C-alpha atoms as an extended CHARMM CRD file, in Angstrom:
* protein
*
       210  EXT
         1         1  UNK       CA             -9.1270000000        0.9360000000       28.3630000000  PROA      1               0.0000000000
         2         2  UNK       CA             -9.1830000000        4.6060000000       28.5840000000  PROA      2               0.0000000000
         3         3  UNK       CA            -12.0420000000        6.3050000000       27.6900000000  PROA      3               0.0000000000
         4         4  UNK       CA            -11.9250000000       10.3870000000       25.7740000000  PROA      4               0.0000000000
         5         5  UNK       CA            -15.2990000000       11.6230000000       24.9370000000  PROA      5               0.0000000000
         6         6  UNK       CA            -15.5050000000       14.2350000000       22.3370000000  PROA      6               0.0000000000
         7         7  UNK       CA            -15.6390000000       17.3880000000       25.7770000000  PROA      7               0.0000000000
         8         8  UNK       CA            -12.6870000000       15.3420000000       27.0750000000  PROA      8               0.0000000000
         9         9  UNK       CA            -10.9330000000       15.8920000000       23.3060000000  PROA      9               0.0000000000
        10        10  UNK       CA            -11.6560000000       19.1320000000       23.2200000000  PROA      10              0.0000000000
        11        11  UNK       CA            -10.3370000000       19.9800000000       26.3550000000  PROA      11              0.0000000000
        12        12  UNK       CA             -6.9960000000       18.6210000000       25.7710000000  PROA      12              0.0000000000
        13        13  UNK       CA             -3.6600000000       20.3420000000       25.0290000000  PROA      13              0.0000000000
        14        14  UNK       CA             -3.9110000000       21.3810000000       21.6620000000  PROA      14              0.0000000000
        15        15  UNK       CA             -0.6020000000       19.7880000000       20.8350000000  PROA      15              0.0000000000
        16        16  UNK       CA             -1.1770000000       16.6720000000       22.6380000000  PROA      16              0.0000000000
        17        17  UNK       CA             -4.5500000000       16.5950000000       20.7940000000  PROA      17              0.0000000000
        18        18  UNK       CA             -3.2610000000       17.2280000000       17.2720000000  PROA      18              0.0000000000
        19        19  UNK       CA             -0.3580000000       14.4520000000       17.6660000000  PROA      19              0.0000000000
        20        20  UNK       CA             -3.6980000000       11.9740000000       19.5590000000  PROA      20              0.0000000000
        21        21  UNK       CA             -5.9880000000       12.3170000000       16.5470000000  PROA      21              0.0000000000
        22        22  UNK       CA             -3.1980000000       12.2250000000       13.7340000000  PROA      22              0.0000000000
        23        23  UNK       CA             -2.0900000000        8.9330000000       15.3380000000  PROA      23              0.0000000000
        24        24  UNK       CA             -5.5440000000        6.6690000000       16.1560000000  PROA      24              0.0000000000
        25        25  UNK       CA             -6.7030000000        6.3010000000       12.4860000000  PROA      25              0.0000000000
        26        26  UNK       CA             -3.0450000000        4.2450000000       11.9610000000  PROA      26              0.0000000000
        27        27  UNK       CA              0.1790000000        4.0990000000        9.8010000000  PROA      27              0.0000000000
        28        28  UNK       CA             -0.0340000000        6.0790000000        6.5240000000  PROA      28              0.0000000000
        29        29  UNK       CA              2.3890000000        6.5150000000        3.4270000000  PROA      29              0.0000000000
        30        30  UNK       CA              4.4400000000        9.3800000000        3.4960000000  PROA      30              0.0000000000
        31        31  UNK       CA              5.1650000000       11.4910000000        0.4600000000  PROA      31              0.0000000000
        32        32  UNK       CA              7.1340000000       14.2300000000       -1.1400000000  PROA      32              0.0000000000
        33        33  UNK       CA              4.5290000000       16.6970000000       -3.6230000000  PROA      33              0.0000000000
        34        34  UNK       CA              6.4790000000       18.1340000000       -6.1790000000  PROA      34              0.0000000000
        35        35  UNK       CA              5.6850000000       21.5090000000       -7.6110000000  PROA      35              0.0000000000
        36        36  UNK       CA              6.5990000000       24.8900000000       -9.5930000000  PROA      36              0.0000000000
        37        37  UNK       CA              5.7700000000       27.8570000000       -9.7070000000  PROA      37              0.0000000000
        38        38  UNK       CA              4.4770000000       30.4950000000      -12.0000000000  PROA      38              0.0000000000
        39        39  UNK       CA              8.1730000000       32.0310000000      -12.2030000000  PROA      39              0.0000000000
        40        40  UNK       CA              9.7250000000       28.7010000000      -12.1010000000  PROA      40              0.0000000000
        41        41  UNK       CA             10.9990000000       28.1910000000       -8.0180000000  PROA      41              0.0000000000
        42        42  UNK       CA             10.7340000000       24.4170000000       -7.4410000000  PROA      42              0.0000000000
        43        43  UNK       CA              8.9940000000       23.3320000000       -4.1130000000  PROA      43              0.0000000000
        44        44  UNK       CA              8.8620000000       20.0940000000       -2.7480000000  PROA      44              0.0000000000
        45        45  UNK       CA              6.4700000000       19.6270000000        0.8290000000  PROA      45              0.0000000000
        46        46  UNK       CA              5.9500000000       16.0540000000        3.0580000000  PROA      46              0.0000000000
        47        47  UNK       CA              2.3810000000       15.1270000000        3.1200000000  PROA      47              0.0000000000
        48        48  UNK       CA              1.2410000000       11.9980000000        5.2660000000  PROA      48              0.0000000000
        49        49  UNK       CA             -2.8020000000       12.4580000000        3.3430000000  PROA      49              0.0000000000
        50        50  UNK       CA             -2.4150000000       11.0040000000       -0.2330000000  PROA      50              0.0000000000
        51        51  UNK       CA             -5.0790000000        8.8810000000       -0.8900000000  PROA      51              0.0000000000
        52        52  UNK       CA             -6.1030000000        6.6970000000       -3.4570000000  PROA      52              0.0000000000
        53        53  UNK       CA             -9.6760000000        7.5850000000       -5.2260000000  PROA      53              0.0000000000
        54        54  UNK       CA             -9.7900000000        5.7650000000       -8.3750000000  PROA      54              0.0000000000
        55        55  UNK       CA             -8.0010000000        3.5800000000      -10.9150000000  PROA      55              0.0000000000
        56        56  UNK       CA            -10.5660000000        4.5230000000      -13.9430000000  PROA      56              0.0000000000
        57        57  UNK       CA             -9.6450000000        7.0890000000      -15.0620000000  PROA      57              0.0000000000
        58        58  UNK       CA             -6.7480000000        6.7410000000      -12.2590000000  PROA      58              0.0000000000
        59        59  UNK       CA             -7.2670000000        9.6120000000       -9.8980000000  PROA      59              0.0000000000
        60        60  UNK       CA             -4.6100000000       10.3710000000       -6.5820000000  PROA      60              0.0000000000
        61        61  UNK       CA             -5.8740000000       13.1340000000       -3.9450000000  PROA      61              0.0000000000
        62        62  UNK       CA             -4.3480000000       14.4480000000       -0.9100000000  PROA      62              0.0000000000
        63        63  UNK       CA             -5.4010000000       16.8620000000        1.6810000000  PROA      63              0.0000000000
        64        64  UNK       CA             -4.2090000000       20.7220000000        2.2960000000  PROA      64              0.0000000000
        65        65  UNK       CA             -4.5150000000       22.2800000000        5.2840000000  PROA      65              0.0000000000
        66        66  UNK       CA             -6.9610000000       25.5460000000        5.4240000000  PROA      66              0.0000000000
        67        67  UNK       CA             -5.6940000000       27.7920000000        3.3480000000  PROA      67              0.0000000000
        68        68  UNK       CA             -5.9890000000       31.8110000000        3.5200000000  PROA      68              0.0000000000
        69        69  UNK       CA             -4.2710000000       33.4950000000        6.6860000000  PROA      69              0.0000000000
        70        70  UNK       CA             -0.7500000000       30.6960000000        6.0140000000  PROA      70              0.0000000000
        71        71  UNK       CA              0.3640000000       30.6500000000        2.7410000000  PROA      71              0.0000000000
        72        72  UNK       CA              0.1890000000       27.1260000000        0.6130000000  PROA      72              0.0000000000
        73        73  UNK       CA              2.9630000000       27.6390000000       -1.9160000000  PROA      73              0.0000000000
        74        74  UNK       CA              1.9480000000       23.6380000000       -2.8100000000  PROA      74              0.0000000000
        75        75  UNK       CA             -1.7000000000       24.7670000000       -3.2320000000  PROA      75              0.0000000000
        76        76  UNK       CA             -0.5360000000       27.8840000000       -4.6380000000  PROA      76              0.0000000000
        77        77  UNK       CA              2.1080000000       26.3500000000       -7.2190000000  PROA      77              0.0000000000
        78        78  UNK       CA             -0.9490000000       23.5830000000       -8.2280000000  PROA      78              0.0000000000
        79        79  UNK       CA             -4.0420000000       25.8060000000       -8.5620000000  PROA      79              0.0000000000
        80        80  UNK       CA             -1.5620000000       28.3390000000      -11.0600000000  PROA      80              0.0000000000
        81        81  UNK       CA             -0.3370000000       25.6610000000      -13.0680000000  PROA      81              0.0000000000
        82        82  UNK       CA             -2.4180000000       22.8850000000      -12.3780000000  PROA      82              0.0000000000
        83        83  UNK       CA              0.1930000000       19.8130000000      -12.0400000000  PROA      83              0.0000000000
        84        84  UNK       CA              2.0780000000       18.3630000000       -9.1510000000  PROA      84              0.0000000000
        85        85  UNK       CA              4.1560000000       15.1240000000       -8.4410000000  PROA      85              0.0000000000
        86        86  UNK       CA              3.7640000000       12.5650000000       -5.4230000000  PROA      86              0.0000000000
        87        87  UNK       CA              6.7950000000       10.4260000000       -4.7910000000  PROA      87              0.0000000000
        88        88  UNK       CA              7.3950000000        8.3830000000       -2.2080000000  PROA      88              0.0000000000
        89        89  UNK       CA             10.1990000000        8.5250000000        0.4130000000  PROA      89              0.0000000000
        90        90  UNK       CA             12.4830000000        5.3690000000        0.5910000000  PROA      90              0.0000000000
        91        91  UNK       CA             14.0110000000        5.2120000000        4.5070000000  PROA      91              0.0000000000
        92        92  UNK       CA             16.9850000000        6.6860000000        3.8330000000  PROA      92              0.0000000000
        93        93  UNK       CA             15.0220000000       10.0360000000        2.8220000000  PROA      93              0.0000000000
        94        94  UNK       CA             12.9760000000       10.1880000000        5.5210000000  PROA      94              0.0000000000
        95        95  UNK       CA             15.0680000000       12.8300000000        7.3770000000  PROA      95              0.0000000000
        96        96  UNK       CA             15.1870000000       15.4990000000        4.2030000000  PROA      96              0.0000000000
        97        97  UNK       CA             11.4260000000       14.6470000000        3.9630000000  PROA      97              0.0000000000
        98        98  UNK       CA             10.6860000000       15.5080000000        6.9350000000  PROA      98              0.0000000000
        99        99  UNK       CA             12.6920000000       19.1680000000        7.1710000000  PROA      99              0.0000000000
       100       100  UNK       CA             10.6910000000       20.3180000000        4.0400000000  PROA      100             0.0000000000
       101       101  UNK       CA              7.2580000000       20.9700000000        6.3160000000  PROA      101             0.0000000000
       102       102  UNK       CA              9.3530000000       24.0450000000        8.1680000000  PROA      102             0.0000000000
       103       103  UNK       CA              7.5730000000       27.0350000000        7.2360000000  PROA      103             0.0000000000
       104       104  UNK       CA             10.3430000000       28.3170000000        4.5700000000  PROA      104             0.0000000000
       105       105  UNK       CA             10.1490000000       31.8080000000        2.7580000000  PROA      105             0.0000000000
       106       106  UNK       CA              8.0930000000       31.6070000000       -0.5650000000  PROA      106             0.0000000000
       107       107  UNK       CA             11.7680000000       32.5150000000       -2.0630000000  PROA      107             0.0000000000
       108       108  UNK       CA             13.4730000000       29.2020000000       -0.7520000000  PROA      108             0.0000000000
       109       109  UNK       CA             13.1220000000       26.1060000000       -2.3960000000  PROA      109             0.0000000000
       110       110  UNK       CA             12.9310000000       23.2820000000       -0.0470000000  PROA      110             0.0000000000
       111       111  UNK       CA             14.7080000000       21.4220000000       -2.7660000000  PROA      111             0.0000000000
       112       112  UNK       CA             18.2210000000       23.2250000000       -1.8230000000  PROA      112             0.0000000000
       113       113  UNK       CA             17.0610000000       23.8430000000        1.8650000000  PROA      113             0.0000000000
       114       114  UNK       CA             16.6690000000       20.0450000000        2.7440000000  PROA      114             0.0000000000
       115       115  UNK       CA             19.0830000000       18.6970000000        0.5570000000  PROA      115             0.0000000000
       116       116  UNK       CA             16.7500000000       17.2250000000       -2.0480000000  PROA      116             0.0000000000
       117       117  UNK       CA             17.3820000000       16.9150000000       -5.9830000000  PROA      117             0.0000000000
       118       118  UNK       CA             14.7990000000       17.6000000000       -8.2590000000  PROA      118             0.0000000000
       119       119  UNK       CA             14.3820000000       15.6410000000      -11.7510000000  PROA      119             0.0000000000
       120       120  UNK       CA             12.1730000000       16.1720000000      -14.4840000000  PROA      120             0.0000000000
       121       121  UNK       CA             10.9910000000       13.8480000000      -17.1900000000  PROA      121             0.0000000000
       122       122  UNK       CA              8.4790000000       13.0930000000      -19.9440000000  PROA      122             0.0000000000
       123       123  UNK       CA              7.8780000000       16.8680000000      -20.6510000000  PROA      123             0.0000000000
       124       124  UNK       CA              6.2290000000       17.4130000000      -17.4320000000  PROA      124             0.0000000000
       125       125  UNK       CA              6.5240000000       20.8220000000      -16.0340000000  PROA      125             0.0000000000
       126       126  UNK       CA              6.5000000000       20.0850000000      -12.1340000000  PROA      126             0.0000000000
       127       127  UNK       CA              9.3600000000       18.0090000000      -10.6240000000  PROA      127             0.0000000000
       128       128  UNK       CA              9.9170000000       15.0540000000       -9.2710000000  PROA      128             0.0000000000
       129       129  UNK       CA             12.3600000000       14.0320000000       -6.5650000000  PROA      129             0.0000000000
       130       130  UNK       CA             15.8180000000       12.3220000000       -7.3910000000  PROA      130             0.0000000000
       131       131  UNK       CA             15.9770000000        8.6600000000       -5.4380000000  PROA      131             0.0000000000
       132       132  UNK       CA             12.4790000000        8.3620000000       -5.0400000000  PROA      132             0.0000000000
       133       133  UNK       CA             11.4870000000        5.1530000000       -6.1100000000  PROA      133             0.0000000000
       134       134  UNK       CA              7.9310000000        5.8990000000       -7.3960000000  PROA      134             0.0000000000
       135       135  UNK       CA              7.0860000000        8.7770000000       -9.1270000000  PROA      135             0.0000000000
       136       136  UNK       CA              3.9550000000       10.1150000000      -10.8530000000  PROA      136             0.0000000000
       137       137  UNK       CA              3.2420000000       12.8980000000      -12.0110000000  PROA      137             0.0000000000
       138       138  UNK       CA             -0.3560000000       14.4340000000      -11.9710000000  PROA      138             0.0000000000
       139       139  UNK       CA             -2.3870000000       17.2490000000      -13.6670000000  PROA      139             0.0000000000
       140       140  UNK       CA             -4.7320000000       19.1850000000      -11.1300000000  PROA      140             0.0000000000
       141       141  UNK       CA             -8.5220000000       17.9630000000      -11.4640000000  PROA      141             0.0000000000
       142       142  UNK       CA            -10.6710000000       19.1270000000       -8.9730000000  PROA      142             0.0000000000
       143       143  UNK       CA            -11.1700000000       20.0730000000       -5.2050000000  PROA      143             0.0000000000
       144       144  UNK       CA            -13.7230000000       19.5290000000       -2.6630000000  PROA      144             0.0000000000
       145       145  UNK       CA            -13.8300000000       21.9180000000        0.4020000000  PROA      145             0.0000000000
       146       146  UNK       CA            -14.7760000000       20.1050000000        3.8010000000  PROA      146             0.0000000000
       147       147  UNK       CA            -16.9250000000       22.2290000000        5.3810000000  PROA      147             0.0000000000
       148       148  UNK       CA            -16.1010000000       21.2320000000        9.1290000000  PROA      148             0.0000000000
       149       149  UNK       CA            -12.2310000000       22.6140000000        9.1350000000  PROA      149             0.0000000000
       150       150  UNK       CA            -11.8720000000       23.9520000000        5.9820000000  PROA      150             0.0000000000
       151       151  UNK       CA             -9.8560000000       21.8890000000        4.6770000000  PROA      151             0.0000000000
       152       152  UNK       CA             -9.6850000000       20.6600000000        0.8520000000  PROA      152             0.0000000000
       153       153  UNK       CA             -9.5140000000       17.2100000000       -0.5250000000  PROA      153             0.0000000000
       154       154  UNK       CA             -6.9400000000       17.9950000000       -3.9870000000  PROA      154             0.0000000000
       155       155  UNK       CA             -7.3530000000       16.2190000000       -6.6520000000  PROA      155             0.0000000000
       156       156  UNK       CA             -5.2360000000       14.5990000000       -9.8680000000  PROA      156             0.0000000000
       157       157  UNK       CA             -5.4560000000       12.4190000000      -12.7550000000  PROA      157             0.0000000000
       158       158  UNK       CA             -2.2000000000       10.4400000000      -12.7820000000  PROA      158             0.0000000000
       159       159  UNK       CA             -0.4400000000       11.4470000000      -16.0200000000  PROA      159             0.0000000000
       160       160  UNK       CA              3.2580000000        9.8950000000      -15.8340000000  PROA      160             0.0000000000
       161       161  UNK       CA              4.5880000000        6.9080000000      -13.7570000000  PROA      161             0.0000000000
       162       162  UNK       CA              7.7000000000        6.3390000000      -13.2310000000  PROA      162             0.0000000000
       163       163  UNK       CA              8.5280000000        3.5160000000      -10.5270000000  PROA      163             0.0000000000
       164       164  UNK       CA             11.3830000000        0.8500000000      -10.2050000000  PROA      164             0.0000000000
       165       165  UNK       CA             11.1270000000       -2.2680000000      -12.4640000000  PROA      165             0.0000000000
       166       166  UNK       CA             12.1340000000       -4.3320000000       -9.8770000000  PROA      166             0.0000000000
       167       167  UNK       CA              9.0940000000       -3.5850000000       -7.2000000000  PROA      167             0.0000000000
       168       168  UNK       CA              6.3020000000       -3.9760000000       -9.8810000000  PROA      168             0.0000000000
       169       169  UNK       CA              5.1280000000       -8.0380000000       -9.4900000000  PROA      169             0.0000000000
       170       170  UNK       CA              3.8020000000       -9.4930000000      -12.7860000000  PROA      170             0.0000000000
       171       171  UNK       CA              0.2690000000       -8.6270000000      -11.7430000000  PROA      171             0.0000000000
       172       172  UNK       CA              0.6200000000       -5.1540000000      -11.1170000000  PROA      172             0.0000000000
       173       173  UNK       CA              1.1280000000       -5.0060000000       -7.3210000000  PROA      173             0.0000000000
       174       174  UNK       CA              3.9710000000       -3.5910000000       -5.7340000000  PROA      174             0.0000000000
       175       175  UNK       CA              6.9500000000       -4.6880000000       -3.0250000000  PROA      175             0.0000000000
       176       176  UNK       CA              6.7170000000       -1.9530000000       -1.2320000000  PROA      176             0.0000000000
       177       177  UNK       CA              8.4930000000       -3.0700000000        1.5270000000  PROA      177             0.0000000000
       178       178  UNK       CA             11.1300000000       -4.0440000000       -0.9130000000  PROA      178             0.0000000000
       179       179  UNK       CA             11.5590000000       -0.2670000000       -2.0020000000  PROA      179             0.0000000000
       180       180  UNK       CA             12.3990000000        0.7350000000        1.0960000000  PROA      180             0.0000000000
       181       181  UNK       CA              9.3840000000        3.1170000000        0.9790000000  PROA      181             0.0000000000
       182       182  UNK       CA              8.0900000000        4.5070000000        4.9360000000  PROA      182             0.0000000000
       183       183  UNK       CA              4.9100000000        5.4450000000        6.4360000000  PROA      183             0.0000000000
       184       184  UNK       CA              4.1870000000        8.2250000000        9.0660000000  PROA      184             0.0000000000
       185       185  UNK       CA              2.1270000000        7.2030000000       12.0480000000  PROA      185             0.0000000000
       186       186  UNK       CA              1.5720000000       10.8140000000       13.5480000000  PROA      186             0.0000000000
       187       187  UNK       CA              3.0500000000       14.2230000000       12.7470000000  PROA      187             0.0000000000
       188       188  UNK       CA              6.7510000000       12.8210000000       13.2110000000  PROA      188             0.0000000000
       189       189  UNK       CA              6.8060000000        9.6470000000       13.5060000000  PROA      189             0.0000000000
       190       190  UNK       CA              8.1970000000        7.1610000000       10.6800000000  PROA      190             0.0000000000
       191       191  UNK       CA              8.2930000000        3.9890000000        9.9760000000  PROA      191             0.0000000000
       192       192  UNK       CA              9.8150000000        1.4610000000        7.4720000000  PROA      192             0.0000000000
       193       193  UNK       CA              7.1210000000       -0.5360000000        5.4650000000  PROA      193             0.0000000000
       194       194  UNK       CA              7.5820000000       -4.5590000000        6.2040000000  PROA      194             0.0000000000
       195       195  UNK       CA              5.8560000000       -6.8520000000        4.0880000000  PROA      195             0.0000000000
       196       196  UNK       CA              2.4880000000       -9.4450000000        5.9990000000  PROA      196             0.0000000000
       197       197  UNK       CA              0.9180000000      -11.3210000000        3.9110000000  PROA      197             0.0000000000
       198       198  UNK       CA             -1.0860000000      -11.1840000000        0.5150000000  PROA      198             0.0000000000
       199       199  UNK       CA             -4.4800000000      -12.3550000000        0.6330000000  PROA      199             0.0000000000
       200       200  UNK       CA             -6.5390000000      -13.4530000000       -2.3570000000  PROA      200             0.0000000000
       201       201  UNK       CA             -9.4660000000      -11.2490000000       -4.0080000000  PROA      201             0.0000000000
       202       202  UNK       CA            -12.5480000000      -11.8690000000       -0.9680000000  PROA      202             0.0000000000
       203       203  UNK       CA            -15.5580000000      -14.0100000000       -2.3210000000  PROA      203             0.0000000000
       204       204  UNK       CA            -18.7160000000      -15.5580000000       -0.1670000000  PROA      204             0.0000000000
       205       205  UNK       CA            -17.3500000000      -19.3360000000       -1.1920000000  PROA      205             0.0000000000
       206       206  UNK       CA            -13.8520000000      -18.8370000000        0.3300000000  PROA      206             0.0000000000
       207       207  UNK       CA            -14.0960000000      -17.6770000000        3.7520000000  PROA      207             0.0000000000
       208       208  UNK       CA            -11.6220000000      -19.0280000000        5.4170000000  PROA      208             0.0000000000
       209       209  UNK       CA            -12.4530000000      -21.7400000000        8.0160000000  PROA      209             0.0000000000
       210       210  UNK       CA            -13.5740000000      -20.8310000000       11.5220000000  PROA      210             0.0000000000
């Protein structure tokens, strides 16, 4: 097994470096943010860092990139008017998804750039994306700066859901490999979810036999 220490990371290409460390913590969903801005311009942006951080009240973060010398139009658009959307990206979208990261002008919506078709619902003033088979939609709650790269953990209280009757099981959990939805395992590259196994809730008394 080959062995990096952290001199030998640091010494690395910084290309090969960035696509190393995105890769090594493992598969990760993939999702569209939807936003607005404060004269209206729709922007949509891939993001392979939404996370899950609680269900009460039910709370969805993601992280941005430093922001300051590169513009954020996402972080822009959400700290102005404090909602976003996060939808997932069925196989079939993967390609669109992917083309909205290019560095567009502030004046281009990656919405008509990439092909994508915004929708709106429920009153909620950012958009969500056309084919996506989950949708939620999210009002801005808080952020926590990381001091070692300055990056910023964003976060949202889920406000609207809207997701396919047909992946949500009779307990709550999803088919997600039944929606078609992908996962990123780097900076580029995708993959299609496929369904394992379900395992029952862990407890001392039912470990299972050695």
């Amino acid at each position: 097994m080959r062995h990096l220490s952290a001199s030998d990371i640091a010494q690395l290409d910084k290309r090969y470096r960035a696509n190393l460390i995105n890769g090594i913590s493992g598969v990760r969903p993939v999702n569209l943010i939807g936003t607005v801005s404060t004269t209206g311009r729709l922007n949509v942006a891939v993001f392979n860092s939404v996370v899950h951080i609680g269900a009460n009240p039910p709370c969805i973060g993601f992280i941005m990139r430093p922001v300051g010398k590169t513009r954020r139009h996402t972080y822009e658009n959400i700290k102005r008017m404090e909602c976003f959307s996060i939808n997932g990206v069925p196989g079939e979208m993967i390609e669109k998804a992917h083309f909205t990261s290019a560095k567009f002008d502030e004046k281009v919506s990656e919405f008509d750039a990439c092909g994508l078709d915004p929708w709106f619902g429920a009153s909620f003033p950012a958009p969500f994306v056309k084919r996506s088979p989950i949708c939620i939609g999210l009002h801005f709650e808080e952020e926590k700066k990381i001091r070692i790269n300055d990056t910023r953990l964003v976060i949202g209280r889920v406000a609207h859901i809207f997701i396919e009757p047909a992946i949500i099981g009779p307990e709550g959990f999803l088919d997600l490999a039944g929606a078609g939805i992908a996962a990123v395992g780097d900076l580029n590259s995708y993959y299609q979810v496929k369904a394992a196994i379900r395992m029952p809730y862990a407890r001392p008394d039912t470990l299972p036999l050695k």
